[in-house]
Coordinates of C-alpha atoms and ligand atoms in Angstrom, one line a residue:
X1 CA 45.3 -144.0 -91.9
X2 CA 45.9 -142.3 -94.9
X3 CA 43.1 -139.5 -95.6
X4 CA 42.5 -140.6 -99.0
X5 CA 41.9 -144.2 -98.1
X6 CA 38.2 -144.8 -97.1
X7 CA 37.6 -147.0 -94.2
X8 CA 35.9 -150.3 -95.1
X9 CA 32.6 -150.2 -93.3
X10 CA 32.1 -152.9 -90.7
X11 CA 29.0 -153.9 -92.8
X12 CA 31.2 -154.4 -95.8
X13 CA 33.8 -156.6 -93.7
X14 CA 31.0 -158.5 -92.3
X15 CA 29.7 -159.2 -95.9
X16 CA 33.1 -160.2 -97.2
X17 CA 33.1 -162.8 -94.2
X18 CA 29.8 -164.1 -95.0
X19 CA 29.5 -165.1 -98.4
X20 CA 32.4 -165.7 -100.7
X21 CA 34.0 -168.9 -99.4
X22 CA 30.6 -170.9 -99.6
X23 CA 30.4 -170.4 -103.3
X24 CA 34.1 -170.7 -103.8
X25 CA 33.8 -174.4 -102.2
X26 CA 30.8 -175.1 -104.3
X27 CA 32.3 -174.0 -107.6
X28 CA 35.3 -176.0 -107.0
X29 CA 33.1 -179.1 -106.3
X30 CA 31.2 -178.5 -109.4
X31 CA 34.3 -178.2 -111.5
X32 CA 35.7 -181.4 -110.0
X33 CA 32.5 -183.1 -110.7
X34 CA 32.6 -182.1 -114.1
X35 CA 36.1 -183.3 -114.5
X36 CA 37.2 -179.9 -116.1
X37 CA 40.8 -180.4 -114.8
X38 CA 41.0 -183.9 -116.4
X39 CA 39.8 -182.3 -119.6
X40 CA 42.2 -179.6 -119.7
X41 CA 45.1 -181.6 -118.9
X42 CA 46.8 -181.4 -122.3
X43 CA 45.6 -178.3 -123.8
X44 CA 43.4 -175.3 -123.4
X45 CA 39.6 -175.9 -124.8
X46 CA 36.8 -173.3 -126.0
X47 CA 33.7 -173.4 -123.8
X48 CA 31.8 -175.0 -126.5
X49 CA 34.3 -178.0 -126.4
X50 CA 34.2 -178.4 -122.8
X51 CA 30.2 -178.0 -122.7
X52 CA 30.2 -180.8 -125.4
X53 CA 32.3 -182.9 -123.5
X54 CA 30.6 -182.6 -120.1
X55 CA 27.2 -182.1 -121.1
X56 CA 26.9 -178.8 -119.5
X57 CA 24.8 -175.8 -120.5
X58 CA 27.5 -173.6 -122.3
X59 CA 26.1 -170.1 -121.1
X60 CA 26.4 -171.4 -117.2
X61 CA 29.6 -173.3 -117.7
X62 CA 31.4 -170.1 -118.9
X63 CA 30.1 -168.1 -115.8
X64 CA 31.5 -171.0 -113.5
X65 CA 34.6 -170.7 -115.3
X66 CA 35.1 -167.2 -115.1
X67 CA 34.4 -167.2 -111.4
X68 CA 37.0 -169.9 -110.7
X69 CA 39.7 -168.1 -112.7
X70 CA 39.0 -165.1 -110.3
X71 CA 40.6 -167.4 -107.7
X72 CA 43.3 -168.8 -109.8
X73 CA 41.7 -172.2 -110.6
X74 CA 41.9 -172.4 -114.5
X75 CA 42.7 -169.4 -116.6
X76 CA 41.1 -167.6 -119.4
X77 CA 43.3 -167.4 -122.4
X78 CA 42.6 -165.5 -125.9
X79 CA 40.0 -166.6 -128.0
X80 CA 37.4 -167.9 -125.5
X81 CA 39.7 -170.8 -124.4
X82 CA 40.1 -171.8 -120.8
X83 CA 43.5 -173.5 -119.6
X84 CA 44.8 -175.1 -116.8
X85 CA 46.8 -173.4 -114.0
X86 CA 48.7 -174.9 -111.0
X87 CA 45.6 -174.8 -108.8
X88 CA 43.3 -176.4 -111.1
X89 CA 45.9 -179.2 -111.9
X90 CA 45.4 -180.5 -108.2
X91 CA 41.9 -181.2 -109.1
X92 CA 43.0 -184.0 -111.6
X93 CA 42.0 -187.2 -110.0
X94 CA 45.4 -188.7 -110.9
X95 CA 47.7 -185.6 -110.2
X96 CA 50.3 -186.1 -107.6
X97 CA 48.9 -185.5 -104.0
X98 CA 45.5 -185.0 -105.7
X99 CA 43.1 -182.4 -104.0
X100 CA 40.0 -184.1 -106.1
X101 CA 38.8 -185.9 -103.0
X102 CA 38.9 -182.8 -100.7
X103 CA 36.8 -180.8 -103.5
X104 CA 34.2 -183.5 -102.5
X105 CA 34.5 -184.0 -99.1
X106 CA 33.2 -180.5 -98.0
X107 CA 30.0 -180.3 -99.9
X108 CA 29.2 -184.3 -99.7
X109 CA 30.0 -185.0 -96.1
X110 CA 30.7 -181.7 -94.1
X111 CA 28.2 -179.2 -95.4
X112 CA 25.1 -180.5 -93.8
X113 CA 26.6 -180.8 -90.2
X114 CA 28.1 -177.2 -90.4
X115 CA 24.9 -175.8 -91.6
X116 CA 23.4 -177.1 -88.1
X117 CA 26.4 -175.7 -85.9
X118 CA 24.0 -173.7 -83.9
X119 CA 22.2 -177.0 -82.9
X120 CA 25.6 -178.2 -81.5
X121 CA 26.2 -174.9 -79.9
X122 CA 22.9 -175.3 -77.8
X123 CA 23.1 -178.9 -77.0
X124 CA 26.7 -180.0 -76.9
X125 CA 25.6 -182.8 -79.5
X126 CA 27.5 -183.2 -83.0
X127 CA 24.9 -181.9 -85.4
X128 CA 26.2 -184.9 -87.4
X129 CA 24.5 -187.2 -84.9
X130 CA 21.2 -185.1 -84.8
X131 CA 21.0 -185.4 -88.9
X132 CA 22.0 -189.0 -89.4
X133 CA 21.2 -190.6 -86.2
X134 CA 24.4 -192.2 -85.7
X135 CA 28.2 -191.3 -84.8
X136 CA 30.3 -190.5 -87.7
X137 CA 32.4 -193.4 -88.0
X138 CA 29.4 -195.9 -87.6
X139 CA 27.5 -194.0 -90.3
X140 CA 30.8 -194.5 -92.5
X141 CA 30.7 -198.1 -91.7
X142 CA 26.9 -198.4 -93.1
X143 CA 27.3 -196.2 -96.2
X144 CA 30.2 -197.2 -98.4
X145 CA 29.8 -194.1 -101.0
X146 CA 30.3 -191.8 -97.9
X147 CA 33.3 -194.0 -96.6
X148 CA 34.8 -193.8 -100.1
X149 CA 34.8 -189.9 -100.1
X150 CA 36.1 -189.7 -96.8
X151 CA 38.9 -192.3 -96.9
X152 CA 39.9 -191.1 -100.4
X153 CA 40.3 -187.6 -98.8
X154 CA 42.3 -188.8 -95.8
X155 CA 44.6 -190.7 -98.5
X156 CA 45.4 -187.8 -100.5
X157 CA 46.7 -184.2 -100.4
X158 CA 49.4 -182.4 -98.8
X159 CA 49.6 -183.7 -95.2
X160 CA 51.8 -186.7 -95.1
X161 CA 55.0 -185.7 -97.3
X162 CA 56.1 -183.1 -94.3
X163 CA 56.1 -185.9 -91.8
X164 CA 58.1 -188.2 -94.0
X165 CA 60.5 -185.7 -94.9
X166 CA 61.1 -184.3 -91.4
X167 CA 61.0 -187.4 -89.1
X168 CA 63.6 -190.3 -89.1
X169 CA 61.3 -193.4 -89.6
X170 CA 64.3 -195.4 -90.6
X171 CA 65.2 -195.7 -86.8
X172 CA 62.4 -198.2 -86.6
X173 CA 62.1 -202.0 -87.1
X174 CA 58.2 -202.1 -86.8
X175 CA 55.8 -199.2 -87.0
X176 CA 52.0 -199.4 -86.4
X177 CA 50.0 -196.9 -87.8
X178 CA 46.8 -197.1 -85.5
X179 CA 43.6 -195.5 -87.4
X180 CA 46.0 -195.4 -90.4
X181 CA 43.1 -195.4 -92.9
X182 CA 44.0 -196.5 -96.4
X183 CA 47.6 -196.6 -95.5
X184 CA 48.9 -193.3 -97.3
X185 CA 51.2 -192.4 -94.6
X186 CA 52.8 -196.0 -94.4
X187 CA 53.2 -196.2 -98.1
X188 CA 55.1 -192.8 -97.9
X189 CA 57.2 -194.1 -95.0
X190 CA 57.9 -197.4 -96.7
X191 CA 58.8 -196.0 -99.8
X192 CA 61.3 -193.4 -98.2
X193 CA 62.8 -196.0 -95.4
X194 CA 64.3 -199.2 -96.3
X195 CA 64.5 -200.4 -92.6
X196 CA 61.1 -200.8 -91.2
X197 CA 58.2 -203.1 -91.6
X198 CA 54.8 -201.8 -91.1
X199 CA 51.2 -202.5 -89.7
X200 CA 48.2 -200.7 -90.8
X201 CA 45.7 -201.0 -88.1
X202 CA 42.1 -199.5 -88.8
X203 CA 38.5 -200.8 -88.6
X204 CA 37.9 -204.1 -90.8
X205 CA 36.1 -202.2 -93.7
X206 CA 38.5 -199.6 -93.9
X207 CA 41.7 -201.8 -94.1
X208 CA 39.8 -203.7 -96.8
X209 CA 40.5 -200.8 -99.0
X210 CA 44.0 -200.1 -98.7
X211 CA 45.0 -200.9 -102.1
X212 CA 48.2 -198.8 -101.9
X213 CA 49.9 -201.2 -99.5
X214 CA 49.1 -204.2 -101.6
X215 CA 51.3 -203.2 -104.4
X216 CA 54.3 -205.1 -104.8
X217 CA 56.8 -202.5 -103.8
X218 CA 55.5 -202.3 -100.4
X219 CA 53.3 -205.4 -99.7
X220 CA 56.3 -207.5 -98.5
X221 CA 57.2 -205.1 -95.7
X222 CA 53.5 -204.4 -94.6
X223 CA 51.0 -206.1 -92.4
X224 CA 47.2 -205.3 -92.7
X225 CA 45.2 -205.7 -89.5
X226 CA 41.5 -204.9 -89.1
X227 CA 40.3 -204.4 -85.4
X228 CA 39.0 -201.8 -82.9
X229 CA 41.4 -199.5 -81.3
X230 CA 39.0 -199.1 -78.4
X231 CA 39.6 -202.9 -77.3
X232 CA 43.4 -203.1 -78.2
X233 CA 45.9 -202.5 -81.2
X234 CA 48.5 -204.8 -82.5
X235 CA 51.4 -205.4 -79.9
X236 CA 55.3 -205.5 -80.0
X237 CA 56.2 -202.6 -82.3
X238 CA 58.9 -200.0 -81.4
X239 CA 56.9 -197.2 -82.8
X240 CA 53.1 -196.4 -83.0
X241 CA 51.6 -193.5 -85.1
X242 CA 48.4 -191.6 -84.5
X243 CA 47.7 -189.2 -87.1
X244 CA 44.4 -187.2 -87.3
X245 CA 43.1 -189.8 -84.8
X246 CA 42.9 -188.2 -81.2
X247 CA 41.4 -185.0 -82.6
X248 CA 38.2 -187.2 -83.2
X249 CA 37.7 -188.2 -79.7
X250 CA 36.9 -186.5 -76.6
X251 CA 39.4 -186.7 -73.5
X252 CA 37.9 -190.1 -71.9
X253 CA 38.0 -191.8 -75.6
X254 CA 41.2 -190.5 -76.5
X255 CA 43.0 -191.5 -73.1
X256 CA 41.4 -195.3 -73.8
X257 CA 42.9 -195.2 -77.4
X258 CA 46.6 -194.0 -76.0
X259 CA 46.3 -196.5 -73.0
X260 CA 45.9 -199.3 -75.6
X261 CA 48.9 -198.3 -77.3
X262 CA 50.7 -197.9 -74.1
X263 CA 49.7 -201.7 -73.2
X264 CA 50.7 -202.7 -76.9
X265 CA 54.4 -201.6 -76.5
X266 CA 57.5 -202.3 -74.2
X267 CA 59.2 -199.4 -72.2
X268 CA 61.5 -198.4 -74.9
X269 CA 58.7 -197.9 -77.4
X270 CA 57.8 -194.5 -79.0
X271 CA 54.4 -192.9 -79.7
X272 CA 54.2 -190.3 -82.4
X273 CA 50.9 -188.4 -82.4
X274 CA 50.5 -186.1 -85.6
X275 CA 48.0 -183.5 -85.3
X276 CA 47.6 -179.9 -85.6
X277 CA 48.1 -178.1 -82.4
X278 CA 46.2 -175.3 -81.1
X279 CA 48.6 -172.4 -80.9
X280 CA 48.9 -168.9 -81.6
X281 CA 50.7 -169.6 -85.1
X282 CA 48.2 -172.0 -86.1
X283 CA 45.0 -170.2 -84.5
X284 CA 42.9 -169.4 -87.3
X285 CA 43.1 -172.9 -88.7
X286 CA 43.1 -174.7 -85.6
X287 CA 40.1 -172.8 -84.2
X288 CA 38.0 -173.6 -87.5
X289 CA 39.1 -177.2 -87.5
X290 CA 37.7 -177.3 -83.9
X291 CA 34.4 -176.3 -85.2
X292 CA 34.1 -178.6 -87.8
X293 CA 35.4 -181.6 -85.3
X294 CA 32.6 -180.3 -82.9
X295 CA 29.9 -180.6 -85.7
X296 CA 31.2 -184.0 -86.8
X297 CA 32.3 -185.8 -83.7
X298 CA 33.0 -185.6 -79.9
X299 CA 36.4 -184.5 -80.6
X300 CA 38.6 -181.3 -80.5
X301 CA 41.7 -179.6 -81.2
X302 CA 43.9 -179.5 -78.2
X303 CA 46.9 -177.3 -77.1
X304 CA 50.2 -178.7 -76.1
X305 CA 49.3 -178.7 -72.5
X306 CA 46.2 -180.4 -73.3
X307 CA 47.9 -183.2 -75.2
X308 CA 50.4 -183.4 -72.2
X309 CA 47.3 -184.0 -69.6
X310 CA 45.8 -186.8 -71.8
X311 CA 49.1 -188.4 -72.7
X312 CA 49.9 -188.6 -69.0
X313 CA 46.7 -190.1 -68.1
X314 CA 47.7 -192.9 -70.7
X315 CA 51.0 -193.5 -69.4
X316 CA 53.2 -191.4 -71.6
X317 CA 55.4 -187.9 -71.4
X318 CA 55.7 -185.6 -74.2
X319 CA 59.4 -185.8 -75.0
X320 CA 59.4 -183.1 -78.0
X321 CA 57.2 -181.3 -80.3
X322 CA 58.3 -181.4 -84.0
X323 CA 57.0 -178.9 -86.1
X324 CA 56.7 -179.5 -89.7
X325 CA 54.9 -177.7 -92.7
X326 CA 52.1 -180.2 -92.3
X327 CA 50.8 -181.5 -88.6
X328 CA 53.2 -181.2 -85.8
X329 CA 54.6 -184.5 -84.7
X330 CA 54.5 -185.3 -80.8
X331 CA 57.2 -187.6 -79.7
X332 CA 56.1 -189.3 -76.7
X333 CA 57.5 -192.0 -74.3
X334 CA 56.2 -194.4 -71.9
X335 CA 56.9 -193.4 -68.4
Ligands
SAH1 N1 45.4 -191.7 -90.0 C1 44.7 -191.6 -91.1 C2 43.0 -191.6 -91.1 C3 42.6 -190.2 -90.1 S1 40.7 -190.5 -90.0 C4 45.1 -189.9 -91.8 O1 45.6 -189.4 -91.0 O2 44.7 -189.9 -93.2 C5 40.6 -191.3 -88.4 C6 40.6 -192.8 -88.6 O3 40.4 -193.5 -87.5 C7 39.8 -193.4 -89.7 O4 40.4 -194.2 -90.6 C8 39.0 -194.3 -89.2 O5 38.4 -195.6 -89.9 C9 39.7 -194.7 -87.8 N2 38.7 -195.3 -86.7 C10 37.7 -194.7 -86.3 N3 37.2 -195.4 -85.2 C11 38.1 -196.6 -85.1 C12 38.1 -197.7 -84.3 N4 37.2 -197.8 -83.2 N5 39.1 -198.7 -84.4 C13 40.2 -198.5 -85.2 N6 40.1 -197.3 -86.1 C14 39.2 -196.5 -86.0

């Protein structure tokens, strides 16, 4: 340690841990709600112009903008103007891989359960269920507005392209995406690969919203099926994909879903589980995600060894783990 650098007190380190990220999330959420990124898409604007366009209080709006510029979201330009940055541009609703829905999902869906984390630690019950009186996915079925926020976030952002760029999906004739949401992954697979036909499988209310797969470019190679993966999944495909699904469930439930995939395929089929794995390289991200899963659901993050165990119970072996810049791909084969 250099003699000139005063050591940061542990209290100051704790202070840094305690408050900034909370206020950053809310500031980004406020900016997304006011659609500031859309307004600044083509040219910088003064605070007064932005206040007029949004109906906001100019004196408060400028403080919001200055706070956001400090983390690279928008930039202050000469003459009291604010402009777009690469980060703020991701908040436009029509930006490629827009992060708008992610800016909403934290405050709208995850915030209250996270604030009851200690309830979950004391009881083992997801805080979500103690607050809303029903499991997360049942709640989404009864609350279309919340479902719209969740499904929009799942269908956007940076997690799909790394999978499509890394793995050869063109080797398959038919791919079923189990719990595929609104079909963002299948849409990307179909656009990048001429060979496969695809089946989107999710709860009936959810697949109703799969607008992307009803576009002319892909509709002819895609079937949309509503159902319950605890009952069965569409049979006979040569590949089954489960992305960000298994982590929502406890081991018994996860084995049930995997076993239903096993029953649906023949001995030459391939199962692809796309998940962030708990490992040293992704430790912090996986550990925090694990807490979120704990307050929202009975699910969890798992290590490779933990995946091996549940896969084995369902009649699969883990053939290889393929890292991507997004989730890892666990390529599994029937045994
Ligand atoms: N695979 C998508 C969505 C992951 S979220 C993605 O990675 O973006 C988990 C998905 O599981 C949701 O779309 C949810 O609707 C679906 N799901 C939850 N319970 C289900 C059930 N019983 N049967 C079928 N799908 C279900």
